[in-house]
XYZ file of C-alpha atoms in Angstrom:
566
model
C -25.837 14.660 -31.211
C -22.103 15.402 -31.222
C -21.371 12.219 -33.217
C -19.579 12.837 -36.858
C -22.082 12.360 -39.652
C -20.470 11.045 -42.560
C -22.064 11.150 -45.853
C -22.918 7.674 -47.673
C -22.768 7.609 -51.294
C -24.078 4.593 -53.281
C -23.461 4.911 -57.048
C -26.381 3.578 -59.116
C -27.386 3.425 -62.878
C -29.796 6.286 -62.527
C -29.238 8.285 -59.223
C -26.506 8.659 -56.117
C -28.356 8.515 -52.859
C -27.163 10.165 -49.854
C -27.945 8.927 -45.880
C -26.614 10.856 -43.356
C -25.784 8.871 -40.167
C -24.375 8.944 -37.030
C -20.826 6.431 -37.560
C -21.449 3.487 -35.054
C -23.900 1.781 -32.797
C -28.156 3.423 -33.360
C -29.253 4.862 -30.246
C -32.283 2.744 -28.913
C -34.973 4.627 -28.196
C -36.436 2.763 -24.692
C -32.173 2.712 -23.656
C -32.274 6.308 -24.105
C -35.081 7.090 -21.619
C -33.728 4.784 -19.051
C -30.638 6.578 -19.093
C -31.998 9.890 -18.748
C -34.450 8.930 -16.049
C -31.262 7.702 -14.065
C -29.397 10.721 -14.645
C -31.548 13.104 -14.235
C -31.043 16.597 -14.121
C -27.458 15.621 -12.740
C -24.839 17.148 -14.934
C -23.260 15.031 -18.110
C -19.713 16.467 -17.758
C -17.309 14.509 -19.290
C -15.527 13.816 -16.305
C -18.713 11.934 -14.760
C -18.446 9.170 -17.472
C -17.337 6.729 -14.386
C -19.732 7.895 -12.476
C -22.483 7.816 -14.618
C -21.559 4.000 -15.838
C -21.320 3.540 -11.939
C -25.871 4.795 -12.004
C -26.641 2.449 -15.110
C -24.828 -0.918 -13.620
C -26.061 -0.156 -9.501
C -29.284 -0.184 -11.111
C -29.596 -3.108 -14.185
C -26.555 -5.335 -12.354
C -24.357 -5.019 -15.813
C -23.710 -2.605 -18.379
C -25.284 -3.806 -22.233
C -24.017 -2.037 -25.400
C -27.777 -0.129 -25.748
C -27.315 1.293 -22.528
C -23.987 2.742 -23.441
C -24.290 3.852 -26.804
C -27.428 5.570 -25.082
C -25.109 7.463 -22.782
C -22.690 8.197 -24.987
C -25.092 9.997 -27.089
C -26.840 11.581 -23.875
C -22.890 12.970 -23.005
C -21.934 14.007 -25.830
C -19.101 11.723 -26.592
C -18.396 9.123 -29.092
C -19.735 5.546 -27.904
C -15.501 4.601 -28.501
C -14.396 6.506 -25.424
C -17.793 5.300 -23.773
C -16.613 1.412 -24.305
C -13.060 1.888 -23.414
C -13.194 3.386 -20.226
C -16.563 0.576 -19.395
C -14.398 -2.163 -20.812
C -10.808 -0.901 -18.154
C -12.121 -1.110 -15.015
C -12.815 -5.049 -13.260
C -16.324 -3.578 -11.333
C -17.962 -2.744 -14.746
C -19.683 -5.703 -16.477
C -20.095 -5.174 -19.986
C -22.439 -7.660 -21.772
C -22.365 -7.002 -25.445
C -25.179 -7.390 -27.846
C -25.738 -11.438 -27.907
C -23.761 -12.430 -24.509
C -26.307 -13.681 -21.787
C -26.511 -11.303 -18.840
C -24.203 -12.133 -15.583
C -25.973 -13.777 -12.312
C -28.291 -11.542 -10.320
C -25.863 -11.946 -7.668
C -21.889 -12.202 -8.185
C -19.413 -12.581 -4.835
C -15.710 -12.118 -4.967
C -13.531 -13.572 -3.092
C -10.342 -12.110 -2.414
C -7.657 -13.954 -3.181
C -4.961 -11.773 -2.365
C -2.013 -13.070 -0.360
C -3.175 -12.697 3.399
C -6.804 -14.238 1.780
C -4.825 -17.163 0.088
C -3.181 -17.627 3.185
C -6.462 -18.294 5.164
C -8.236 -20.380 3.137
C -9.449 -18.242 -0.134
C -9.163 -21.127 -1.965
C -11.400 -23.371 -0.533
C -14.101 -20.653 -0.427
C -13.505 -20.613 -4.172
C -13.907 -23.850 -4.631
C -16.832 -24.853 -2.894
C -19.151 -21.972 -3.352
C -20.068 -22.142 -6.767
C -21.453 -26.124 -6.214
C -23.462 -24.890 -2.917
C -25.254 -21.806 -4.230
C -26.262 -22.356 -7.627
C -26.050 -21.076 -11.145
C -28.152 -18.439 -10.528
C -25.181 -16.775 -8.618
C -21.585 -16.177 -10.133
C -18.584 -16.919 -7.798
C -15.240 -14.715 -8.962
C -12.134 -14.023 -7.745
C -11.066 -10.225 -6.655
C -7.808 -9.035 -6.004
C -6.910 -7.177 -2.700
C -10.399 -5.692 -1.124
C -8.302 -4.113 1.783
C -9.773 -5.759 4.869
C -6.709 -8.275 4.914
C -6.595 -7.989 9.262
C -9.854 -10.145 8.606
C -8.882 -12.907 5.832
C -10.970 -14.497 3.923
C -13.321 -12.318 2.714
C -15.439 -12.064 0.163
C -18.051 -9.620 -0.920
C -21.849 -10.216 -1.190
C -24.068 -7.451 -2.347
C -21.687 -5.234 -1.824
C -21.358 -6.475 1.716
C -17.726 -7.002 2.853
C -17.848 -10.784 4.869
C -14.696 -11.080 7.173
C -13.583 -14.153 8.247
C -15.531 -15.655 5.315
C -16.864 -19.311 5.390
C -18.769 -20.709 3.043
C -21.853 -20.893 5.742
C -21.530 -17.519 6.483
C -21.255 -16.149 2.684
C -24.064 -18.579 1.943
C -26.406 -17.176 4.913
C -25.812 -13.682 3.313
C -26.556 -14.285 -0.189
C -30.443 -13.739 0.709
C -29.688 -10.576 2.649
C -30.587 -7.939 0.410
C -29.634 -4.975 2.526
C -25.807 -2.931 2.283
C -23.674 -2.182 5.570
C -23.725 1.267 4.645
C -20.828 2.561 7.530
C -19.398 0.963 10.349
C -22.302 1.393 13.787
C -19.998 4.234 15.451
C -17.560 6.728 14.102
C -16.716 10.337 15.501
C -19.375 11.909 13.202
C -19.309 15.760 12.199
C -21.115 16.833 16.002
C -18.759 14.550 17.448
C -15.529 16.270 16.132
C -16.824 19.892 16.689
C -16.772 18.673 20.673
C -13.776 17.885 20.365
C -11.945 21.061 19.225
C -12.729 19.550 15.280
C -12.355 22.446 12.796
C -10.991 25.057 15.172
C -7.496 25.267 13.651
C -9.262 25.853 9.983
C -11.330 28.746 11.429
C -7.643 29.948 12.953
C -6.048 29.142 9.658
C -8.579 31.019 7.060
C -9.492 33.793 9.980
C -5.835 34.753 10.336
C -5.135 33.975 13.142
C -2.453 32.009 11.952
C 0.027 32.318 8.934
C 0.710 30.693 5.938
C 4.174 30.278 6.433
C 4.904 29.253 10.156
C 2.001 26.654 9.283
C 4.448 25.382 6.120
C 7.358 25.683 8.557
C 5.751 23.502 10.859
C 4.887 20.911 7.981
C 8.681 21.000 6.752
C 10.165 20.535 10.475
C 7.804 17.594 11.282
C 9.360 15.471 8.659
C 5.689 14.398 7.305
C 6.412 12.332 4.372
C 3.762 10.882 1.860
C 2.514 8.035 3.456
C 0.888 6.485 0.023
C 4.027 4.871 -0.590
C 6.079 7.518 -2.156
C 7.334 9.264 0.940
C 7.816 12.523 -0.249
C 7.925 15.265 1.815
C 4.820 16.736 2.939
C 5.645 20.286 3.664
C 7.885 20.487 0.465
C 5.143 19.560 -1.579
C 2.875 21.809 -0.486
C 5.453 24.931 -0.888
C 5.914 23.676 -4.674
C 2.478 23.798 -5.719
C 1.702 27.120 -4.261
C 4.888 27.930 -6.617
C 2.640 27.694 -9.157
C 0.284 29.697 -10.929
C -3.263 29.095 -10.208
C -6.277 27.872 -10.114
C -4.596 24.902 -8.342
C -6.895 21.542 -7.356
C -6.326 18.801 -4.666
C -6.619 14.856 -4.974
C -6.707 12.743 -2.205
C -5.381 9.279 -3.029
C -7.999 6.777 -0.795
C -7.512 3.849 -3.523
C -5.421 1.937 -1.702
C -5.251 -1.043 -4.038
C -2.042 -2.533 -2.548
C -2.011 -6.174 -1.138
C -1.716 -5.662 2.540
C -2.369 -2.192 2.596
C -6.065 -1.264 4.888
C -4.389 1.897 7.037
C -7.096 4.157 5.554
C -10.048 2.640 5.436
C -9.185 1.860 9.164
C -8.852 5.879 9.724
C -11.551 6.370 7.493
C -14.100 4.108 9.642
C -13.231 5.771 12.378
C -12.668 9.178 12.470
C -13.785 10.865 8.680
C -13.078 14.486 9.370
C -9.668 14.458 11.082
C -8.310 14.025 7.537
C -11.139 16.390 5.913
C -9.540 18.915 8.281
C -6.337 18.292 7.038
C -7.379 18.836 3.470
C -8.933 21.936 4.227
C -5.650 23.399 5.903
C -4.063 22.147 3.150
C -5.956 24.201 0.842
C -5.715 27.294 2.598
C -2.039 27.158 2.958
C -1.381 26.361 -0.887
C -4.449 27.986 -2.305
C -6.580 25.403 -3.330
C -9.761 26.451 -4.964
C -11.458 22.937 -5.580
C -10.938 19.597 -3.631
C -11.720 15.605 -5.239
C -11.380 12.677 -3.047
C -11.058 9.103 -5.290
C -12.081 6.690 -2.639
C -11.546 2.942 -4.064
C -14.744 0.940 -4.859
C -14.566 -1.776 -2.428
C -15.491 0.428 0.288
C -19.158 0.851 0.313
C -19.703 1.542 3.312
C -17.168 3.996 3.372
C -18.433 5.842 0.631
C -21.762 6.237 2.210
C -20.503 7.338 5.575
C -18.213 10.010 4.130
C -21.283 11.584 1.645
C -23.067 12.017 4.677
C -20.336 13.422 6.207
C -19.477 15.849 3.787
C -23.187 16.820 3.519
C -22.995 17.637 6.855
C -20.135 19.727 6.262
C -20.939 21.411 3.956
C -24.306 22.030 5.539
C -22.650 23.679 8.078
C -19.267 24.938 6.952
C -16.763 25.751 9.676
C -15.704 28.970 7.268
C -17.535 31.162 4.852
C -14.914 30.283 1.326
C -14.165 26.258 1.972
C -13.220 24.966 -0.763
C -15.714 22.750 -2.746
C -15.062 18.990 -1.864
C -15.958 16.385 -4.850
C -16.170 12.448 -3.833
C -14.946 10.337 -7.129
C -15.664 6.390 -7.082
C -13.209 4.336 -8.305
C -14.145 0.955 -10.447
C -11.373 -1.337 -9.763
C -8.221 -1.037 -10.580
C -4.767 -1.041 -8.498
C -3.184 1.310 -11.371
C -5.481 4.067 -10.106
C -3.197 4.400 -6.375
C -0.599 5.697 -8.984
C -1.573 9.484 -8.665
C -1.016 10.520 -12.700
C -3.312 6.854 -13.549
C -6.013 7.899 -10.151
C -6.389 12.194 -11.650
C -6.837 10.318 -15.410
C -9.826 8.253 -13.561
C -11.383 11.600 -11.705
C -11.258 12.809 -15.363
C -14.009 9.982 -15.972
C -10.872 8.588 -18.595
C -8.967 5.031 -18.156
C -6.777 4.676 -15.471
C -3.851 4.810 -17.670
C -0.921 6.779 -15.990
C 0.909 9.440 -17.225
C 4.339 10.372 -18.889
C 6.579 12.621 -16.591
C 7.371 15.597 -17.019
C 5.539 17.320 -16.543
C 4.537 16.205 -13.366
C 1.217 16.624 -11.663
C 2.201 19.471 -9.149
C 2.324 21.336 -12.247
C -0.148 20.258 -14.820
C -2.455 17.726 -12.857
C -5.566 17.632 -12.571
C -7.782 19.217 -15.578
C -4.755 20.425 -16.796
C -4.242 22.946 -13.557
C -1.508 22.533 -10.701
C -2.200 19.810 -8.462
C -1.963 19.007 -4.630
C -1.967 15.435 -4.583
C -1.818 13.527 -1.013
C -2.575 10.077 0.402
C -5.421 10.179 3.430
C -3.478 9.502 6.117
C -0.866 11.528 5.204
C -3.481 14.440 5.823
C -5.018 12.594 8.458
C -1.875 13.681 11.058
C -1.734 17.392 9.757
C -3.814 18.875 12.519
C -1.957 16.875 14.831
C 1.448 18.280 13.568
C 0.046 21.688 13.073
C -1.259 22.208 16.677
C 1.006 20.234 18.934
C 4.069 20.985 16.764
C 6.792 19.299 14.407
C 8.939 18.485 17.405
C 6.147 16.361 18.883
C 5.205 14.214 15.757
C 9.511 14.235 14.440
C 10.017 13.277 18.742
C 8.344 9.852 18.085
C 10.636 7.300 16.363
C 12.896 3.870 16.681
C 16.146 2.974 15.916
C 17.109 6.548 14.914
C 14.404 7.145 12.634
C 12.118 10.105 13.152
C 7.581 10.312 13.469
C 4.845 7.955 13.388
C 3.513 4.955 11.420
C 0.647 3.178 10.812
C 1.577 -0.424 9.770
C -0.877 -2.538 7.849
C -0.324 -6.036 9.415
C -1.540 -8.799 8.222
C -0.438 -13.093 7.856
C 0.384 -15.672 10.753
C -0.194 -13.414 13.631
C -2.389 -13.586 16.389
C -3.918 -9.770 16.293
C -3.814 -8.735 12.688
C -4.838 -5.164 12.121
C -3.659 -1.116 12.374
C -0.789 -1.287 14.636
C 0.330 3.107 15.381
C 3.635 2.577 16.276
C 7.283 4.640 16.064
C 8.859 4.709 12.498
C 11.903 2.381 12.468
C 10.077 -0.217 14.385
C 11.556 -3.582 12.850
C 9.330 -6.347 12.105
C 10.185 -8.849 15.062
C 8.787 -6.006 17.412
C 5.967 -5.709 15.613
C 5.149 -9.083 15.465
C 6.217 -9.648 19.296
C 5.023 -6.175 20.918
C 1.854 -5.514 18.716
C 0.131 -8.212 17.356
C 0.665 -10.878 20.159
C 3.341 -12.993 18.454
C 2.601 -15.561 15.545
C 0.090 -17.547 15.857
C -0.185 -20.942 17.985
C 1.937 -23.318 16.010
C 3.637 -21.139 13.662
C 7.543 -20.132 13.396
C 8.801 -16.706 11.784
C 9.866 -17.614 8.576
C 9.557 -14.044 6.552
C 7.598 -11.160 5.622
C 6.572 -8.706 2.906
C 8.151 -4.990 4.017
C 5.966 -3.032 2.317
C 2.950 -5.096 0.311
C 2.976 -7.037 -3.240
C 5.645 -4.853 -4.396
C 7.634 -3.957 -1.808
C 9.554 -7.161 -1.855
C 10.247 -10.215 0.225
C 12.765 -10.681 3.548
C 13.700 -13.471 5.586
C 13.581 -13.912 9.472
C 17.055 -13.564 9.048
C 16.260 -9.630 8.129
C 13.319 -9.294 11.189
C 15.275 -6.836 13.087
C 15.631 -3.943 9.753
C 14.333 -0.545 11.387
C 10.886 -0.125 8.872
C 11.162 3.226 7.718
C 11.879 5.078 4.438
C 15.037 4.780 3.405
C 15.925 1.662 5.404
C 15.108 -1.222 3.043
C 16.883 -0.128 -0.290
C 20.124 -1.991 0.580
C 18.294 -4.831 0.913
C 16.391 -4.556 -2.607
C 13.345 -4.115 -0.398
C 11.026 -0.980 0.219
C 8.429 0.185 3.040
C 5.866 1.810 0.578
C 2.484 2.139 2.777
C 3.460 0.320 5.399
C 1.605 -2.857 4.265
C 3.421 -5.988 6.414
C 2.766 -9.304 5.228
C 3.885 -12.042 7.780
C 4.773 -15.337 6.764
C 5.477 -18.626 8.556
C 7.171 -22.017 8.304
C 4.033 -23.086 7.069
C 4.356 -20.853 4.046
C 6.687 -20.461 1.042
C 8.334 -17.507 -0.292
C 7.999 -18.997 -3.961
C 4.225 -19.210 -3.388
C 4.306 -15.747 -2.217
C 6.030 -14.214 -5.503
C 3.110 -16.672 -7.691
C 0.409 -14.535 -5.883
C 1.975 -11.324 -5.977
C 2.867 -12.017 -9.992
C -0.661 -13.198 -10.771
C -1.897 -9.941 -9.459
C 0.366 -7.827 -10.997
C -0.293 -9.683 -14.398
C -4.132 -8.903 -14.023
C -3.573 -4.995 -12.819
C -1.270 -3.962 -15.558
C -3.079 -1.699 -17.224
C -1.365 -2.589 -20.645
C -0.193 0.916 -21.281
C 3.363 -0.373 -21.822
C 5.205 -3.683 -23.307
C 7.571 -4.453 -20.413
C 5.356 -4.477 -17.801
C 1.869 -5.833 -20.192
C 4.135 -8.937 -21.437
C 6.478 -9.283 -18.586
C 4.389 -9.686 -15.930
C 2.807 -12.314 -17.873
C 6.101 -13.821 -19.054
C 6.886 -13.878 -15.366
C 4.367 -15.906 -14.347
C 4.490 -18.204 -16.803
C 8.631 -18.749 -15.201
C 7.880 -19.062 -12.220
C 4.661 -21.131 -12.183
C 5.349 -24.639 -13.242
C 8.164 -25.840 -10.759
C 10.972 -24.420 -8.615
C 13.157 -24.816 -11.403
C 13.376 -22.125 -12.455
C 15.290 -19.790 -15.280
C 17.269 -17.597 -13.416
C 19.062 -16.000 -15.762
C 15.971 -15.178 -17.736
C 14.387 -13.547 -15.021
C 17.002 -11.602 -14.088
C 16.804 -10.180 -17.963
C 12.958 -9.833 -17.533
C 13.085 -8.156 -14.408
C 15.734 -5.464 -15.420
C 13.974 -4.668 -18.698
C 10.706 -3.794 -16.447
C 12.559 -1.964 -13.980
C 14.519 0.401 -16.799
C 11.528 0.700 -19.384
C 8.391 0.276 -17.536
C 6.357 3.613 -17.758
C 5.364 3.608 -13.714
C 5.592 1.932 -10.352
C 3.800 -1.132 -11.038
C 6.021 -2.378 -13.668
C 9.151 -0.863 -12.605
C 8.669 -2.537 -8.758
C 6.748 -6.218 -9.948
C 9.662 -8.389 -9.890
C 10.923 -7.392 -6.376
C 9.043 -10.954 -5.488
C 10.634 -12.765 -7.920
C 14.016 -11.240 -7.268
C 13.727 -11.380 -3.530
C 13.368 -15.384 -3.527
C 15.815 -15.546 -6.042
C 18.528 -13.942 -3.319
C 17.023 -14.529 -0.109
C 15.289 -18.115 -0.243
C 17.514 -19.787 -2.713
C 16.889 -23.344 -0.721
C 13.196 -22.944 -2.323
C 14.430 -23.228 -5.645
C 17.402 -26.186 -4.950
């Protein structure tokens, strides 16, 4: 027991007597064994704390205060840090000592804009009376399947195109969708060329730096949000002094945002490969994926996968490849917040400098990447920058994959040239809007990439296109609204969420996405000049992203649908 002992002294008439024990919660005996007989002989590193808490509530449905003073003790760490990491993340249910234990069963329903849009509401409100006490009805932000609003999530069993009768016939159904029915698979790839270019890379048959060259000439930007350059990332890390580590961002926790899991359902090892010639051109010694928590089935596909893989490696030194599960939280796509998380800490992200290509992960220099953005790396690699930098619209250079989601007919993954603006989109790839609805505006780039009118449908999407316009593309995560919708009721959805995934770290984005809410809730009369105060103090103070970008709703209506607020 790692625990301090402090010494208790009790001053009497005749004697002092001494007890040594452990500061905080006893360790119950029958907890103890539970907990060991889940772990097993699996290892109790400190950074599997998440995944361990993950073990204890897949198997009792919550986490109680025995069960994690019990694990605490069985890692090695004070129950404190135990608690505070359980208590951060929304999938953890901690039920301390006197609260009754949650329903056997608990669905979320998203209620995330596209969701809202589609009838989330009504789910929530008419669930609860049809099933019962015995099961707990919740709200969830984004679960990233927003091409198929509603949904909501039933033994870990994603429900598109939720209705109550269809979430009701489900709640029965004990059994998980553990992967989508077909997938190229690890034979699958092999036949078709998967894996070659890693034996070429690591067998030496090609070069470190024509394969960097390639990666700078392409033009590959981040495609997480960030957009920075791809190939200059990779030459800074290798800069540094190793070991070095990679993390692959798959918690994509944005509203609007379901490009990877799409990719990821599909075709798993077409971004594996990329990590792996990743690696070898930076020198990567040690590979962890974070894959978000909503995807259950993903996560079970891709073990296999990797199992497979690793079964049968395509080289003799691959790198080792860790999968990390997230526990809910949007903070965690922030890649300083999502390597504190892989640490088994709270998602809480980082002050900068130093910044994670430099001391990352476990302290050591740190490739960090999106999925897709690795996903198109043997495609650049083997066919060449000028093919991927050859695609492009409206003078803007490569591929992307936009998100779309709202009043259209197809919803969905739509692969099309960077720059395309938002009318083609709508018009060329999702079949127009949808019988009986009228452009009226759309989110650019998800909950915080802002908010434009139809006015603004013919902007080139791209980086580097939307700033003028207070507006940015981030992941690509296109939220179309119509005439039946409001801009105002937009900016309440996207503040409510960004009130409930602050992670608290810092004042101007803890209070002032609350304070903005609170503003903008009541009416459409609303304090202009106050928010305009609020929203600058988040943007200059706010530690990260999620504060520095929340008001971009709020300040979008403000200057682009002023006849909401007359």
């Amino acid at each position: 027991m790692n625990q301090k002992v402090i010494p208790i002294t009790v001053q009497g008439p005749t004697k002092q007597r001494r007890r040594m024990a452990p500061k905080g919660r006893r360790v119950d005996p029958k907890a103890l064994t539970e907990v060991q007989a889940l772990l097993g002989h699996e290892s109790r590193q400190r950074d599997l704390l998440i995944e361990h808490l993950h073990k204890i509530q897949d198997h009792f449905g919550y986490l109680s205060s025995a069960h994690m003073a019990a694990l605490a003790q069985e890692m090695k760490l004070s129950q404190t840090e135990v608690y505070e990491v359980a208590t951060f993340y929304h999938h953890f249910d901690v039920v301390r000592e006197g609260e009754a234990h949650p329903a056997s069963l608990t669905i979320r329903v998203c209620d995330g804009l596209s969701c809202e849009m589609a009838g989330a509401q009504d789910l929530l409100d008419k669930l609860p009376a049809i099933l019962g006490k015995d099961v707990r009805v919740i709200h969830a932000p984004c679960v990233g399947r927003c091409e198929q609003a509603p949904v909501a999530v039933v033994h870990q069993n994603p429900v598109p195109n939720a209705t109550v009768d269809k979430v009701a016939a489900l709640v029965e159904e004990k059994e998980i969708w553990h992967h989508p029915e077909q997938y190229i698979d690890f034979e699958a790839y092999k036949e078709r060329d998967g894996y070659k270019l890693v034996q070429e890379c690591y067998g030496g048959l090609r070069d470190v730096e024509s394969v960097l060259k390639i990666m700078e000439d392409s033009g590959l930007r981040g495609l997480g949000g960030a957009g920075f350059p791809a190939g200059r990332k990779w030459r800074i890390v290798k800069g540094f002094d190793g070991p070095r580590l990679m993390a692959i961002n798959i918690d994509e926790g944005e509203p609007g945002t379901f490009k990877d899991r799409y990719y990821l359902e599909r075709d798993p090892h077409r971004f594996l490969e990329g990590a792996l010639i990743a690696a070898w051109a930076v020198g990567i010694e040690e590979i962890y994926i974070y894959l978000r928590d909503e995807y259950h089935g993903c996560r079970a596909l891709l073990t296999a996968e990797i199992e497979k893989l690793e079964a049968e490696p395509p080289v003799s030194n691959m790198p080792k490849i860790h999968l990390r599960r997230g526990a809910g939280a949007y903070i965690c796509g922030e890649e300083s917040a999502m390597i504190e998380s892989i640490e088994g800490k709270r998602g809480m992200p980082r002050l900068r400098p130093p910044y994670v290509a430099q001391v990352g992960l476990f302290g050591r220099p740190t490739l960090e990447h999106n999925m897709e953005t690795l996903h198109w790396v043997r495609d650049i690699v083997v066919k060449g920058a000028d093919w991927f930098a050859s695609h492009g619209a409206h003078g803007r250079k490569g591929l992307r994959s936009y998100s779309v989601s709202g009043r259209v007919k197809n919803p969905g993954v739509h692969l099309a040239p960077a720059g395309t603006t938002l009318r083609e989109l709508v018009e060329n790839y999702c079949g127009g809007m949808l019988d009986g609805h009228k452009l009226y505006g759309y989110l650019p780039g998800g909950a915080s990439g802002g908010i434009l009118p139809e006015s603004l449908a013919d902007v080139p999407l791209d980086f580097d296109t939307l700033q003028e316009y207070d507006c940015f593309i981030g992941s690509a995560a296109v939220i179309v609204l119509s005439d039946k919708d409001t801009a105002v009721d937009a900016a309440r959805n996207m503040m409510r969420f960004f009130e409930d995934e602050s992670c608290g770290q810092c004042t101007p984005c803890r209070v002032g996405t609350a304070k903005a809410v609170q503003l903008i809730q009541k009416d459409t009369k609303w304090d202009v000049d106050a928010l305009a105060d609020l929203s600058q103090v988040m943007r200059d103070a706010s530690i990260c992203g999620l504060g520095q970008a929340a008001p971009n709703p709020v300040d979008c209506v403000i200057k682009y649908f002023p006849q909401e607020l007359a």
